[in-house]
XYZ file of C-alpha atoms in Angstrom:
437
model
C -15.326 1.931 9.620
C -11.564 2.379 9.809
C -10.354 3.036 6.167
C -7.017 5.426 4.819
C -7.330 7.184 1.106
C -4.209 8.931 0.386
C -4.141 10.934 -3.730
C -0.843 11.847 -4.737
C 0.976 13.645 -7.035
C 4.250 13.813 -8.584
C 4.653 9.437 -8.649
C 6.818 8.852 -11.677
C 10.119 8.729 -11.408
C 12.804 7.535 -14.196
C 16.976 7.163 -13.085
C 16.166 9.903 -10.176
C 13.047 8.766 -7.767
C 10.286 10.565 -8.121
C 9.445 13.074 -6.447
C 6.345 13.984 -5.094
C 4.338 17.176 -5.037
C 1.605 17.347 -3.014
C -0.378 14.676 -0.661
C -3.759 14.895 0.229
C -4.782 12.331 2.986
C -8.418 11.480 4.001
C -8.648 8.668 7.151
C -9.810 7.881 10.514
C -7.999 9.195 13.527
C -9.845 9.045 16.653
C -13.011 8.323 15.832
C -13.523 11.825 13.398
C -12.435 11.776 9.538
C -9.972 13.998 8.887
C -9.147 15.676 5.580
C -5.092 16.394 5.011
C -3.215 18.116 2.653
C 0.438 18.474 1.963
C 2.328 20.826 -0.474
C 6.084 18.530 -0.934
C 7.975 20.738 -3.446
C 10.627 22.825 -1.162
C 11.159 23.076 2.553
C 9.384 27.043 1.782
C 6.446 25.597 -0.436
C 5.356 23.336 3.307
C 2.639 23.829 3.659
C -0.330 21.756 5.927
C -4.156 22.213 5.623
C -6.864 20.080 7.330
C -10.367 19.672 7.934
C -12.978 17.345 9.636
C -15.922 15.900 7.051
C -19.396 14.786 7.999
C -20.370 10.865 8.482
C -22.706 11.819 5.109
C -19.846 13.357 3.400
C -17.594 10.339 4.145
C -20.131 7.707 3.678
C -20.754 9.079 0.138
C -17.591 9.550 -0.863
C -16.301 5.415 0.423
C -18.839 4.774 -1.748
C -17.817 6.177 -4.370
C -13.894 5.729 -5.161
C -15.254 1.654 -3.750
C -17.650 0.746 -7.090
C -15.037 3.293 -8.944
C -12.191 1.960 -7.736
C -12.843 -2.090 -8.186
C -13.432 -1.465 -11.589
C -10.179 0.352 -12.415
C -7.208 -2.022 -13.248
C -4.490 -1.644 -11.823
C 0.011 -2.074 -13.503
C 1.417 -5.834 -13.617
C 3.626 -4.866 -12.049
C 3.355 -3.019 -8.784
C 5.522 0.144 -9.486
C 5.419 -0.063 -12.857
C 3.912 2.005 -15.520
C 1.686 5.345 -14.902
C -0.948 3.634 -16.856
C -3.435 6.390 -16.164
C -1.088 9.227 -17.206
C -1.460 10.940 -14.680
C 1.438 10.823 -12.634
C -1.161 10.577 -9.415
C -1.880 7.360 -7.915
C -4.854 6.988 -5.185
C -4.341 4.102 -2.238
C -7.235 2.881 -0.819
C -7.320 1.071 1.767
C -9.497 -0.355 4.890
C -10.408 -3.711 6.195
C -12.880 -5.162 3.539
C -11.252 -3.208 0.972
C -7.757 -2.736 -0.858
C -6.462 -0.580 -4.123
C -3.959 0.817 -5.278
C -2.110 2.213 -7.940
C 2.125 3.177 -8.346
C 3.828 1.226 -5.460
C 4.588 4.117 -2.723
C 8.314 4.108 -4.245
C 6.252 6.141 -7.374
C 6.493 4.256 -10.902
C 8.977 3.508 -13.431
C 9.425 3.276 -16.911
C 8.531 -0.281 -16.568
C 5.861 -1.130 -19.576
C 2.939 -2.286 -17.936
C 1.567 -5.662 -19.369
C -2.383 -4.625 -18.287
C -3.219 -1.136 -20.103
C -6.717 1.146 -18.541
C -9.128 1.819 -21.662
C -10.088 5.613 -22.011
C -13.445 5.079 -19.851
C -11.597 3.430 -17.646
C -8.599 6.480 -17.469
C -12.186 8.389 -17.990
C -13.173 7.118 -14.484
C -10.027 7.072 -12.587
C -9.691 11.204 -13.365
C -13.043 11.974 -12.322
C -12.014 9.989 -8.832
C -9.014 11.522 -8.545
C -11.495 14.707 -8.778
C -13.503 13.739 -6.146
C -10.696 13.767 -3.093
C -9.297 16.942 -4.522
C -12.814 18.436 -4.361
C -12.496 17.749 -1.164
C -9.702 18.656 -0.246
C -9.848 21.854 -1.488
C -13.370 22.458 0.453
C -12.726 21.438 3.954
C -8.941 20.684 3.965
C -8.330 24.972 4.855
C -11.097 25.126 8.073
C -9.576 24.315 11.216
C -6.181 25.565 10.124
C -7.083 28.784 9.261
C -8.124 28.666 13.213
C -4.698 26.584 14.018
C -2.524 29.349 12.436
C -4.396 31.623 14.411
C -4.349 30.391 17.597
C -0.815 30.331 17.239
C -0.354 33.602 15.825
C -2.408 35.286 19.053
C 0.588 32.995 20.978
C 4.031 34.197 19.435
C 2.414 37.894 18.901
C 1.628 37.221 22.997
C 5.094 36.601 23.527
C 6.677 38.836 20.936
C 4.506 41.491 23.432
C 5.722 39.789 26.839
C 9.966 39.965 26.136
C 10.864 43.203 23.905
C 12.603 45.105 25.810
C 11.307 47.465 28.506
C 11.084 51.630 28.245
C 13.912 51.528 31.218
C 16.470 48.754 28.911
C 15.904 46.527 32.610
C 16.661 43.876 31.547
C 13.824 41.169 31.412
C 13.727 37.079 32.028
C 12.406 35.986 28.498
C 9.754 33.028 29.281
C 10.245 30.235 28.059
C 9.051 29.662 24.238
C 5.863 27.335 24.419
C 8.006 24.196 21.972
C 4.323 23.740 20.269
C 5.200 26.594 18.934
C 8.858 25.850 17.988
C 7.959 22.747 16.669
C 4.554 24.872 14.366
C 7.870 27.519 13.267
C 9.540 25.507 12.264
C 8.978 22.177 12.054
C 9.464 19.098 13.654
C 11.966 16.809 10.687
C 10.646 13.553 9.212
C 12.624 11.423 11.498
C 12.367 13.075 15.196
C 8.438 12.412 14.141
C 9.553 8.610 13.150
C 10.843 8.210 16.541
C 7.808 10.080 18.072
C 5.798 7.285 16.741
C 7.775 4.267 17.727
C 7.900 5.206 21.090
C 4.052 5.748 20.593
C 4.133 2.302 19.929
C 6.081 0.921 22.707
C 4.020 2.725 25.553
C 2.433 0.651 27.216
C -0.089 3.508 28.679
C -0.875 4.235 24.803
C -4.396 3.795 24.287
C -4.961 0.757 21.007
C -6.982 3.515 18.896
C -3.637 5.657 19.815
C -1.091 3.164 18.762
C -2.913 2.703 15.318
C -3.338 6.495 14.448
C 0.529 6.589 15.082
C 1.251 3.057 12.769
C -0.622 5.025 9.647
C 1.263 8.326 10.303
C 4.520 6.564 10.123
C 2.937 4.747 6.995
C 2.495 7.881 5.255
C 5.883 9.012 6.145
C 7.970 5.428 4.572
C 5.981 5.766 1.576
C 8.930 8.583 0.676
C 11.973 6.259 0.022
C 14.249 8.486 1.889
C 12.188 8.031 5.437
C 11.586 5.084 4.593
C 15.404 3.538 4.396
C 15.959 6.138 7.733
C 14.666 3.144 9.404
C 17.762 1.560 8.973
C 19.873 5.028 10.103
C 18.238 5.470 12.734
C 17.974 1.643 14.329
C 14.265 1.511 14.205
C 13.843 -1.879 12.332
C 14.679 -4.162 15.026
C 11.444 -1.857 17.627
C 9.016 -2.243 14.244
C 9.618 -5.893 13.627
C 8.950 -6.318 17.702
C 5.529 -5.161 16.683
C 4.592 -7.714 14.212
C 4.940 -9.994 17.685
C 2.571 -7.733 19.556
C -0.938 -9.605 21.056
C -3.046 -7.018 19.218
C -3.534 -8.023 15.830
C -4.384 -4.269 14.524
C -1.057 -3.162 15.665
C 0.248 -6.297 13.782
C -1.616 -5.468 10.942
C -0.270 -1.805 11.106
C 2.934 -2.903 11.247
C 3.253 -4.741 8.704
C 1.650 -3.109 6.599
C 4.803 -0.590 7.190
C 7.105 -2.480 6.410
C 5.133 -3.495 2.848
C 4.868 0.125 2.205
C 9.078 0.470 3.148
C 10.699 -2.231 1.298
C 8.232 -0.859 -2.388
C 10.652 0.233 -5.076
C 13.618 0.130 -2.439
C 16.549 -2.020 -2.485
C 18.445 -0.605 0.580
C 15.279 -0.848 2.583
C 14.111 -4.321 0.984
C 17.807 -5.213 2.381
C 17.277 -4.151 5.498
C 14.395 -5.943 6.388
C 15.652 -9.188 5.155
C 19.038 -9.460 6.577
C 17.189 -8.030 9.972
C 15.420 -11.076 10.528
C 11.521 -9.333 9.011
C 10.893 -11.784 5.598
C 11.858 -14.768 8.116
C 8.745 -13.830 10.650
C 5.839 -12.787 7.390
C 6.809 -16.584 6.734
C 6.656 -17.249 9.886
C 2.997 -15.533 10.282
C 1.968 -16.692 6.923
C 2.061 -20.554 8.458
C 0.511 -19.942 11.340
C -3.260 -21.244 10.380
C -3.882 -19.292 13.338
C -2.995 -16.040 12.467
C -6.344 -13.561 12.047
C -6.448 -13.557 8.376
C -6.073 -9.597 8.031
C -3.050 -9.550 9.542
C -1.823 -13.031 7.114
C -2.956 -10.396 3.828
C -0.737 -7.987 4.859
C 2.083 -10.513 5.375
C 2.317 -11.157 2.217
C 1.520 -7.995 0.738
C 5.568 -6.968 2.412
C 6.945 -10.324 0.636
C 5.716 -8.665 -2.065
C 7.204 -5.866 -1.722
C 10.595 -7.643 -0.517
C 11.418 -9.826 -3.024
C 9.928 -8.005 -6.223
C 14.105 -6.971 -7.709
C 15.686 -8.678 -4.995
C 17.389 -11.887 -6.106
C 19.094 -12.456 -2.627
C 15.257 -11.975 -0.371
C 13.897 -14.919 -3.076
C 16.760 -16.710 -2.912
C 15.617 -17.184 0.921
C 12.497 -17.009 0.421
C 12.571 -19.886 -1.897
C 14.548 -21.287 0.480
C 12.552 -21.515 3.208
C 9.405 -23.292 1.466
C 7.780 -20.580 0.055
C 6.524 -22.269 -2.474
C 4.625 -25.281 -0.295
C 3.397 -21.642 2.100
C 2.320 -20.709 -0.284
C -0.002 -23.669 -1.743
C -0.985 -24.111 1.361
C -2.801 -21.076 1.309
C -4.772 -21.797 -1.845
C -5.631 -25.426 -0.431
C -7.009 -24.160 2.708
C -7.507 -19.995 3.292
C -11.362 -19.351 2.086
C -10.133 -15.241 3.123
C -10.667 -13.750 -0.288
C -8.076 -10.981 0.132
C -5.394 -13.756 0.803
C -6.725 -15.914 -2.058
C -6.218 -12.567 -4.434
C -2.656 -11.741 -2.970
C -0.909 -15.220 -2.755
C -1.936 -15.318 -6.466
C -0.805 -12.613 -7.891
C 2.365 -13.385 -5.578
C 2.789 -16.234 -8.034
C 2.577 -13.912 -10.738
C 5.199 -12.148 -9.285
C 7.992 -15.352 -9.109
C 7.393 -15.523 -12.504
C 8.440 -12.848 -14.307
C 11.118 -12.558 -11.470
C 12.222 -16.326 -11.789
C 9.942 -17.952 -14.700
C 12.625 -21.358 -14.208
C 12.568 -22.270 -10.889
C 8.663 -20.371 -10.534
C 7.094 -23.370 -13.620
C 8.874 -25.635 -12.099
C 7.137 -25.116 -8.700
C 4.483 -24.318 -10.247
C 3.646 -28.466 -11.898
C 5.649 -29.711 -9.023
C 3.495 -29.143 -6.614
C 0.159 -29.095 -9.073
C -0.196 -25.527 -8.147
C -2.332 -25.455 -11.457
C -5.304 -27.560 -10.137
C -4.872 -26.075 -7.275
C -5.867 -22.809 -8.884
C -8.473 -24.399 -11.252
C -10.113 -25.444 -7.820
C -9.937 -21.539 -7.473
C -11.965 -21.092 -10.164
C -14.191 -23.378 -9.864
C -15.369 -21.902 -6.399
C -15.256 -18.103 -7.199
C -15.662 -17.609 -9.836
C -19.039 -16.337 -10.246
C -18.772 -13.854 -7.863
C -15.193 -12.788 -7.799
C -13.895 -11.003 -10.708
C -10.519 -9.924 -9.051
C -9.381 -13.640 -8.008
C -10.168 -14.842 -11.961
C -7.971 -11.619 -13.250
C -5.221 -12.813 -11.762
C -5.011 -16.288 -12.122
C -6.139 -16.396 -15.833
C -3.473 -13.240 -16.145
C -0.588 -16.170 -14.002
C -1.398 -18.869 -16.562
C -1.108 -16.691 -19.129
C 2.584 -15.538 -17.493
C 3.196 -19.083 -17.070
C 2.348 -20.278 -20.315
C 5.076 -18.167 -22.203
C 7.940 -20.301 -20.491
C 5.560 -23.001 -19.800
C 3.093 -25.433 -20.513
C 2.252 -27.889 -17.366
C -1.192 -28.655 -17.213
C -2.162 -32.085 -16.963
C -4.587 -32.714 -19.706
C -7.651 -33.361 -16.480
C -6.704 -30.041 -16.418
C -7.105 -28.847 -19.853
C -9.962 -31.140 -20.112
C -10.856 -29.138 -16.919
C -10.158 -26.135 -18.509
C -11.560 -26.787 -21.564
C -15.468 -26.361 -19.620
C -14.357 -23.278 -17.418
C -13.086 -20.873 -19.727
C -16.055 -20.719 -22.672
C -18.400 -19.956 -18.956
C -15.794 -17.251 -18.334
C -15.511 -15.421 -21.146
C -19.273 -15.059 -21.082
C -19.580 -13.753 -18.215
C -16.693 -11.057 -17.867
C -15.808 -10.841 -21.877
C -13.135 -7.784 -21.823
C -13.772 -6.467 -18.673
C -10.047 -7.359 -17.876
C -8.732 -9.817 -20.531
C -8.276 -8.293 -24.064
C -9.241 -10.864 -27.335
C -5.967 -11.559 -27.700
C -5.781 -12.306 -24.417
C -8.759 -15.030 -24.292
C -7.562 -16.308 -27.835
C -3.651 -17.485 -26.232
C -5.315 -18.684 -23.125
C -7.600 -21.154 -25.367
C -5.332 -22.338 -28.170
C -3.092 -23.582 -25.292
C -6.529 -25.769 -24.246
C -7.063 -27.023 -27.426
């Protein structure tokens, strides 16, 4: 099972971007699960330790995280308030489950409408400790062996190239470039360029390219690295990956784009100017595209238009609302449906006048009600997102038809009884009920 778990400490920013202190990743790399812990304070303190996990250890951790995170809310909107108050984020990405608190650029002081309960905060803290414990236990073993191996080679080189007793000059043997990289460390810019070349290389396997893109996605979580995509003129090459024949590579490449533009005005502008938003829109319009690819495209579009008026204007001009309506009406993929509904919520926050008008004119509320009828009994997350979108919409306009009001009168009590205060407070339930009386 392909997955990546990332724990990041140091996600809260303000006037200045957040400063990451440590990052722990656990991911499947060429069939072996690697846990890697990187301290990212100052250059002198920079350190990377890694190790491997058994299938049993991985299975237990993945299952615990899926079950736990599925019951936890994330901030509204992504990258807003640090609702768990730990200055820490967890990102879980797999083929069948995605969860993340805190945007890739960290958290701001933007207050979130969604707040966890004390029990949910305690559960989040427990999950953080599980990941930290795994890192502390296993992200040391192979790194120590690796360090010893490199130092042995360095010592051997030093002896071979020291002055002899008769002071006869010797020809220095070349120091292994790998040792130089180990001592000084490759810069992130160099690593990013190398990753792009791996993906471009026809001799590399699909697995190698997927792993390379995973690494690139982690690198561009840091705002400076995301901005360097433009500085190094890498956007044209990365955008070309969105047309690769392998769906898995297209998905990973979109993931890179979506992470790079999160809460990053410079990256948003560069991505849009290079045609990235248009490519993503075309992907959504293509009904033959892989569902996972389209789901990732929604993630990247959300990040591109967030707090970005020019990109939002282009989205609206290019028929973005029609594309989203089509997804609601035709897709059976729950991940796509959840992200589409969430995107409507984002649009209502950013441009409520246009959003409420489009929702009314295109009968989008009817599609939301259809989804409640179809999936309401089995997908709590989708129900949560639909009701929160209704709440956001009702702050600006009540555009329900009489038939829609009557349908919601039947649906709302059933959903309230089933889910209670799992995601809506008593005040929010009361607000919804008052709007359909």
